[in-house]
Each structure stands twice: as structure tokens, then as C-alpha cells.
Amino acid sequence: MYKIILVSGALALSSLATNALADGAVTGAAGGAITGAIVGGPVGAAVGGIAGGVAGAAIDPPPREVVTYVEQQPTPTSRVVVEQPIVVGKPLPADVVVTPVPDNPKYAYTVINDRRVIVEPRTHRVVQVIE
């Protein structure tokens, strides 16, 4: 009986999260909680919610138009070298200058270590590295 109530509550939370917030982490947490509750009961719901939240927070790749735009831009004359690894999901150093994508202000780009990098302009978090 408890499992049915828990699953029903998780389904309601999932529906609310999807409709009201549409946030990857919240939706992932709700989905993970549902799956965890079905498989492992209350403890499974807690673990599934945490795992789902982490997976839901993963960064979606940028639209193809953004990637195409960044690929077509001329290579800058000044070379930027960063010693730390450039990793999707991690921010670039604050002193790295990024250029906004004109048709999609949600994205910006730069060229680091001879690789084009698409970032979130507000946080400088790496969204995609174009090889």
C-alpha cells in the first residue's frame, strides 16, 4: 500500500515538474524517484531521485544552427591557450573572452587551444567542444 501511495505521489510530482518547471534536474529527479520507488521502495525512491537529478542536470547540446554558425566563423588572430582541461559542464576561466551567437543569445563561443568551444555566456559553462 505504501509503495502505491509513494509511486502516485512521485507521478504527481513528475507531472507538476514537467508542466510547471520543465527543468532537467527537477524532471530527472522526479523520474528517478518513480523508477526507484517501483524497484526499491522508499529507499529506492530517494536514491533514484538523487541519481535522476544528476542525470537531468546534464547539459543539452546546442541546436545545429548554433554549431554551424560557430564552425563557420573565422579563426581569431590571437591564440588563447588554457592549461586546464576544457570539459563540458565546467566553466571556463573568467578571463576568457567569449563572443555571443547573434541569433541565439543563450550561447556564446570562443576558440581555446585551437578548438572551438560553445558556452553559456552568463556562466561561461562549456556546452560543447567542437573537434
Backbone as CSV, one residue per row, in Angstrom:
resi,resn,N_x,N_y,N_z,CA_x,CA_y,CA_z,C_x,C_y,C_z
1,MET,0.833,-1.188,0.000,0.000,0.000,0.000,0.878,1.253,0.000
2,TYR,1.915,1.241,0.848,2.804,2.402,0.944,3.485,2.669,-0.395
3,LYS,3.878,1.596,-1.087,4.545,1.744,-2.383,3.609,2.406,-3.393
4,ILE,2.338,2.041,-3.374,1.361,2.632,-4.301,1.214,4.122,-4.027
5,ILE,1.122,4.492,-2.760,1.000,5.911,-2.413,2.258,6.659,-2.827
6,LEU,3.414,6.078,-2.578,4.675,6.730,-2.932,4.794,6.907,-4.446
7,VAL,4.451,5.884,-5.201,4.518,5.974,-6.662,3.512,7.006,-7.164
8,SER,2.304,7.021,-6.604,1.300,8.012,-7.012,1.790,9.420,-6.738
9,GLY,2.391,9.624,-5.579,2.938,10.948,-5.255,4.065,11.334,-6.190
10,ALA,4.916,10.389,-6.508,6.026,10.672,-7.424,5.506,10.982,-8.820
11,LEU,4.469,10.273,-9.254,3.878,10.571,-10.569,3.283,11.977,-10.593
12,ALA,2.607,12.350,-9.518,2.048,13.700,-9.438,3.166,14.735,-9.466
13,LEU,4.255,14.475,-8.739,5.401,15.382,-8.726,6.010,15.479,-10.123
14,SER,6.117,14.362,-10.807,6.669,14.361,-12.155,5.819,15.207,-13.088
15,SER,4.510,15.039,-13.014,3.611,15.814,-13.855,3.719,17.296,-13.549
16,LEU,3.737,17.639,-12.277,3.868,19.033,-11.862,5.198,19.606,-12.319
17,ALA,6.270,18.857,-12.139,7.595,19.348,-12.529,7.688,19.544,-14.030
18,THR,7.124,18.617,-14.787,7.188,18.718,-16.238,6.375,19.899,-16.738
19,ASN,5.182,20.081,-16.198,4.306,21.146,-16.678,4.701,22.511,-16.147
20,ALA,5.051,22.611,-14.879,5.278,23.913,-14.276,6.703,24.402,-14.441
21,LEU,7.667,23.522,-14.295,9.049,23.979,-14.266,9.838,23.621,-15.513
22,ALA,9.591,22.472,-16.080,10.306,21.986,-17.263,11.808,22.113,-17.094
23,ASP,12.305,21.847,-15.916,13.737,21.927,-15.636,14.304,20.529,-15.638
24,GLY,15.425,20.328,-16.323,16.009,18.996,-16.459,16.292,18.317,-15.137
25,ALA,16.844,19.046,-14.167,17.193,18.432,-12.888,15.946,18.003,-12.134
26,VAL,14.909,18.851,-12.123,13.678,18.513,-11.402,12.990,17.347,-12.072
27,THR,12.878,17.396,-13.382,12.240,16.319,-14.121,13.023,15.017,-13.948
28,GLY,14.337,15.111,-14.002,15.166,13.919,-13.802,15.006,13.351,-12.406
29,ALA,14.921,14.226,-11.409,14.752,13.775,-10.029,13.417,13.073,-9.855
30,ALA,12.362,13.642,-10.430,11.043,13.025,-10.311,11.013,11.673,-11.010
31,GLY,11.561,11.620,-12.223,11.601,10.350,-12.953,12.426,9.302,-12.232
32,GLY,13.544,9.733,-11.671,14.388,8.802,-10.915,13.693,8.296,-9.665
33,ALA,12.938,9.187,-9.011,12.205,8.777,-7.813,11.139,7.746,-8.144
34,ILE,10.455,7.942,-9.263,9.424,6.978,-9.673,10.046,5.616,-9.932
35,THR,11.098,5.610,-10.718,11.758,4.343,-11.036,12.306,3.687,-9.779
36,GLY,12.940,4.473,-8.930,13.491,3.932,-7.686,12.416,3.372,-6.781
37,ALA,11.246,4.035,-6.701,10.154,3.564,-5.848,9.618,2.234,-6.348
38,ILE,9.511,2.108,-7.654,8.992,0.863,-8.219,9.960,-0.282,-7.950
39,VAL,11.245,-0.017,-8.117,12.240,-1.075,-7.968,12.593,-1.327,-6.503
40,GLY,12.796,-0.260,-5.739,13.338,-0.465,-4.398,12.568,0.127,-3.250
41,GLY,11.332,0.553,-3.461,10.537,1.103,-2.374,11.020,2.491,-1.977
42,PRO,10.797,2.884,-0.709,11.134,4.236,-0.264,12.620,4.573,-0.393
43,VAL,13.471,3.624,-0.061,14.906,3.873,-0.184,15.263,4.029,-1.661
44,GLY,14.692,3.201,-2.514,14.929,3.301,-3.947,14.444,4.630,-4.503
45,ALA,13.338,5.143,-3.951,12.824,6.440,-4.401,13.810,7.546,-4.079
46,ALA,14.392,7.503,-2.896,15.355,8.536,-2.508,16.608,8.474,-3.372
47,VAL,17.145,7.273,-3.541,18.354,7.109,-4.357,18.055,7.446,-5.812
48,GLY,16.926,7.001,-6.334,16.552,7.283,-7.720,16.347,8.766,-7.960
49,GLY,15.793,9.464,-6.979,15.595,10.904,-7.111,16.905,11.651,-7.220
50,ILE,17.875,11.251,-6.416,19.192,11.897,-6.468,19.878,11.601,-7.795
51,ALA,19.894,10.326,-8.206,20.538,9.957,-9.467,19.846,10.619,-10.652
52,GLY,18.527,10.673,-10.628,17.788,11.309,-11.711,18.050,12.802,-11.783
53,GLY,18.206,13.434,-10.632,18.514,14.865,-10.612,19.857,15.157,-11.227
54,VAL,20.832,14.318,-10.934,22.163,14.497,-11.522,22.111,14.290,-13.025
55,ALA,21.450,13.229,-13.467,21.354,12.961,-14.906,20.543,14.034,-15.611
56,GLY,19.493,14.532,-14.969,18.663,15.564,-15.581,19.367,16.892,-15.711
57,ALA,20.370,17.123,-14.875,21.099,18.383,-14.923,22.151,18.394,-16.029
58,ALA,22.315,17.279,-16.729,23.285,17.230,-17.819,22.926,18.279,-18.867
59,ILE,23.911,18.759,-19.547,23.721,19.848,-20.490,23.242,19.309,-21.829
60,ASP,22.177,19.928,-22.328,21.695,19.576,-23.663,22.629,20.196,-24.696
61,PRO,22.908,19.487,-25.773,23.756,20.075,-26.817,23.033,21.241,-27.483
62,PRO,23.798,22.193,-28.005,23.172,23.341,-28.663,22.503,22.930,-29.973
63,PRO,21.574,23.752,-30.475,20.941,23.440,-31.756,21.966,23.416,-32.888
64,ARG,21.658,22.687,-33.916,22.570,22.539,-35.061,22.942,23.891,-35.684
65,GLU,21.991,24.833,-35.701,22.276,26.154,-36.284,23.405,26.862,-35.531
66,VAL,23.429,26.686,-34.210,24.477,27.317,-33.394,25.826,26.684,-33.718
67,VAL,25.866,25.371,-33.787,27.117,24.673,-34.101,27.618,25.092,-35.481
68,THR,26.719,25.130,-36.457,27.101,25.533,-37.815,27.646,26.958,-37.823
69,TYR,26.980,27.858,-37.120,27.438,29.250,-37.059,28.856,29.319,-36.490
70,VAL,29.083,28.630,-35.376,30.398,28.661,-34.721,31.461,28.052,-35.635
71,GLU,31.133,26.964,-36.320,32.091,26.331,-37.232,32.478,27.246,-38.387
72,GLN,31.572,28.110,-38.828,31.811,28.946,-39.997,32.537,30.255,-39.672
73,GLN,32.683,30.588,-38.417,33.338,31.845,-38.055,34.844,31.747,-38.277
74,PRO,35.461,32.859,-38.691,36.911,32.824,-38.908,37.662,32.611,-37.595
75,THR,38.788,31.965,-37.703,39.630,31.734,-36.528,40.233,33.060,-36.082
76,PRO,40.192,33.362,-34.796,40.762,34.623,-34.323,42.274,34.680,-34.569
77,THR,42.783,35.884,-34.731,44.220,36.040,-34.973,45.030,35.817,-33.705
78,SER,44.458,36.175,-32.551,45.184,35.929,-31.294,44.790,34.561,-30.751
79,ARG,45.780,33.813,-30.317,45.576,32.439,-29.849,45.373,32.429,-28.338
80,VAL,44.340,31.708,-27.881,44.063,31.563,-26.450,44.460,30.156,-26.039
81,VAL,45.315,30.073,-25.024,45.760,28.781,-24.508,45.361,28.694,-23.040
82,VAL,44.722,27.588,-22.688,44.317,27.340,-21.305,44.943,26.019,-20.890
83,GLU,45.608,26.018,-19.750,46.305,24.810,-19.276,45.342,23.748,-18.752
84,GLN,44.243,24.163,-18.137,43.313,23.187,-17.569,42.510,22.516,-18.682
85,PRO,42.020,21.302,-18.443,41.223,20.627,-19.475,39.897,21.366,-19.702
86,ILE,39.451,21.401,-20.944,38.169,22.001,-21.293,37.142,20.868,-21.260
87,VAL,36.216,20.935,-20.307,35.289,19.839,-20.055,33.861,20.363,-20.134
88,VAL,32.996,19.644,-20.845,31.587,20.004,-20.922,31.002,20.002,-19.510
89,GLY,30.302,21.078,-19.188,29.683,21.216,-17.874,30.497,22.045,-16.900
90,LYS,31.772,22.224,-17.180,32.652,23.011,-16.307,32.817,24.410,-16.888
91,PRO,32.955,25.420,-16.032,33.141,26.773,-16.556,34.558,27.010,-17.057
92,LEU,34.664,27.909,-18.024,35.972,28.365,-18.494,36.521,29.366,-17.484
93,PRO,37.831,29.599,-17.497,38.374,30.648,-16.628,37.682,31.981,-16.923
94,ALA,37.491,32.787,-15.896,36.742,34.042,-16.014,37.370,35.026,-17.001
95,ASP,38.669,34.933,-17.206,39.327,35.895,-18.093,39.232,35.535,-19.578
96,VAL,38.636,34.398,-19.921,38.474,34.016,-21.321,37.311,34.818,-21.905
97,VAL,37.565,35.502,-22.999,36.547,36.313,-23.664,35.729,35.427,-24.595
98,VAL,34.399,35.539,-24.494,33.516,34.766,-25.363,32.740,35.726,-26.266
99,THR,32.359,35.230,-27.443,31.618,36.017,-28.419,30.196,35.480,-28.496
100,PRO,29.184,36.340,-28.323,27.801,35.853,-28.381,27.427,35.360,-29.778
101,VAL,26.534,34.389,-29.836,25.961,33.931,-31.099,24.778,34.856,-31.373
102,PRO,24.819,35.644,-32.460,23.819,36.689,-32.683,22.364,36.214,-32.703
103,ASP,22.087,35.104,-33.351,20.701,34.647,-33.470,20.226,33.810,-32.289
104,ASN,21.113,33.520,-31.356,20.725,32.724,-30.199,21.534,33.178,-28.983
105,PRO,21.028,34.171,-28.244,21.788,34.734,-27.126,21.998,33.771,-25.958
106,LYS,21.405,32.590,-26.030,21.621,31.577,-24.996,23.030,30.981,-25.094
107,TYR,23.718,31.214,-26.232,25.031,30.626,-26.478,26.058,31.680,-26.874
108,ALA,27.303,31.374,-26.563,28.447,32.169,-26.997,29.535,31.161,-27.360
109,TYR,30.627,31.662,-27.925,31.694,30.738,-28.307,33.038,31.419,-28.164
110,THR,34.056,30.593,-28.175,35.436,31.054,-28.186,36.283,29.952,-28.811
111,VAL,37.543,30.264,-29.083,38.477,29.263,-29.581,39.590,29.156,-28.547
112,ILE,39.720,27.974,-27.967,40.726,27.721,-26.934,41.539,26.511,-27.341
113,ASN,42.860,26.633,-27.255,43.748,25.524,-27.606,43.416,24.988,-29.009
114,ASP,43.099,25.906,-29.921,42.768,25.592,-31.320,41.502,24.754,-31.477
115,ARG,40.625,24.769,-30.471,39.338,24.076,-30.563,38.223,25.090,-30.300
116,ARG,37.164,24.993,-31.073,36.009,25.870,-30.873,35.175,25.325,-29.718
117,VAL,34.778,26.239,-28.836,34.060,25.856,-27.628,32.785,26.701,-27.538
118,ILE,31.649,26.041,-27.394,30.378,26.727,-27.214,30.077,26.758,-25.717
119,VAL,29.693,27.934,-25.224,29.473,28.126,-23.790,28.158,28.849,-23.528
120,GLU,27.717,28.787,-22.267,26.638,29.640,-21.789,27.289,30.974,-21.442
121,PRO,26.877,32.064,-22.059,27.591,33.326,-21.843,27.535,33.845,-20.412
122,ARG,26.453,33.590,-19.704,26.300,34.111,-18.348,27.244,33.429,-17.357
123,THR,27.397,32.117,-17.507,28.190,31.351,-16.541,29.550,30.910,-17.068
124,HIS,29.760,31.037,-18.385,30.962,30.538,-19.073,31.073,29.017,-18.991
125,ARG,29.973,28.343,-18.675,29.975,26.888,-18.594,30.016,26.301,-19.996
126,VAL,30.893,25.333,-20.216,31.091,24.706,-21.527,29.872,23.841,-21.861
127,VAL,29.317,24.078,-23.053,28.169,23.320,-23.536,28.605,22.249,-24.524
128,GLN,29.583,22.615,-25.404,30.068,21.653,-26.395,31.456,22.083,-26.859
129,VAL,32.295,21.095,-27.084,33.608,21.322,-27.675,33.551,20.730,-29.081
130,ILE,33.829,21.559,-30.079,33.786,21.102,-31.472,35.184,20.644,-31.858
131,GLU,35.296,19.383,-32.199,36.595,18.809,-32.555,36.886,19.012,-34.017
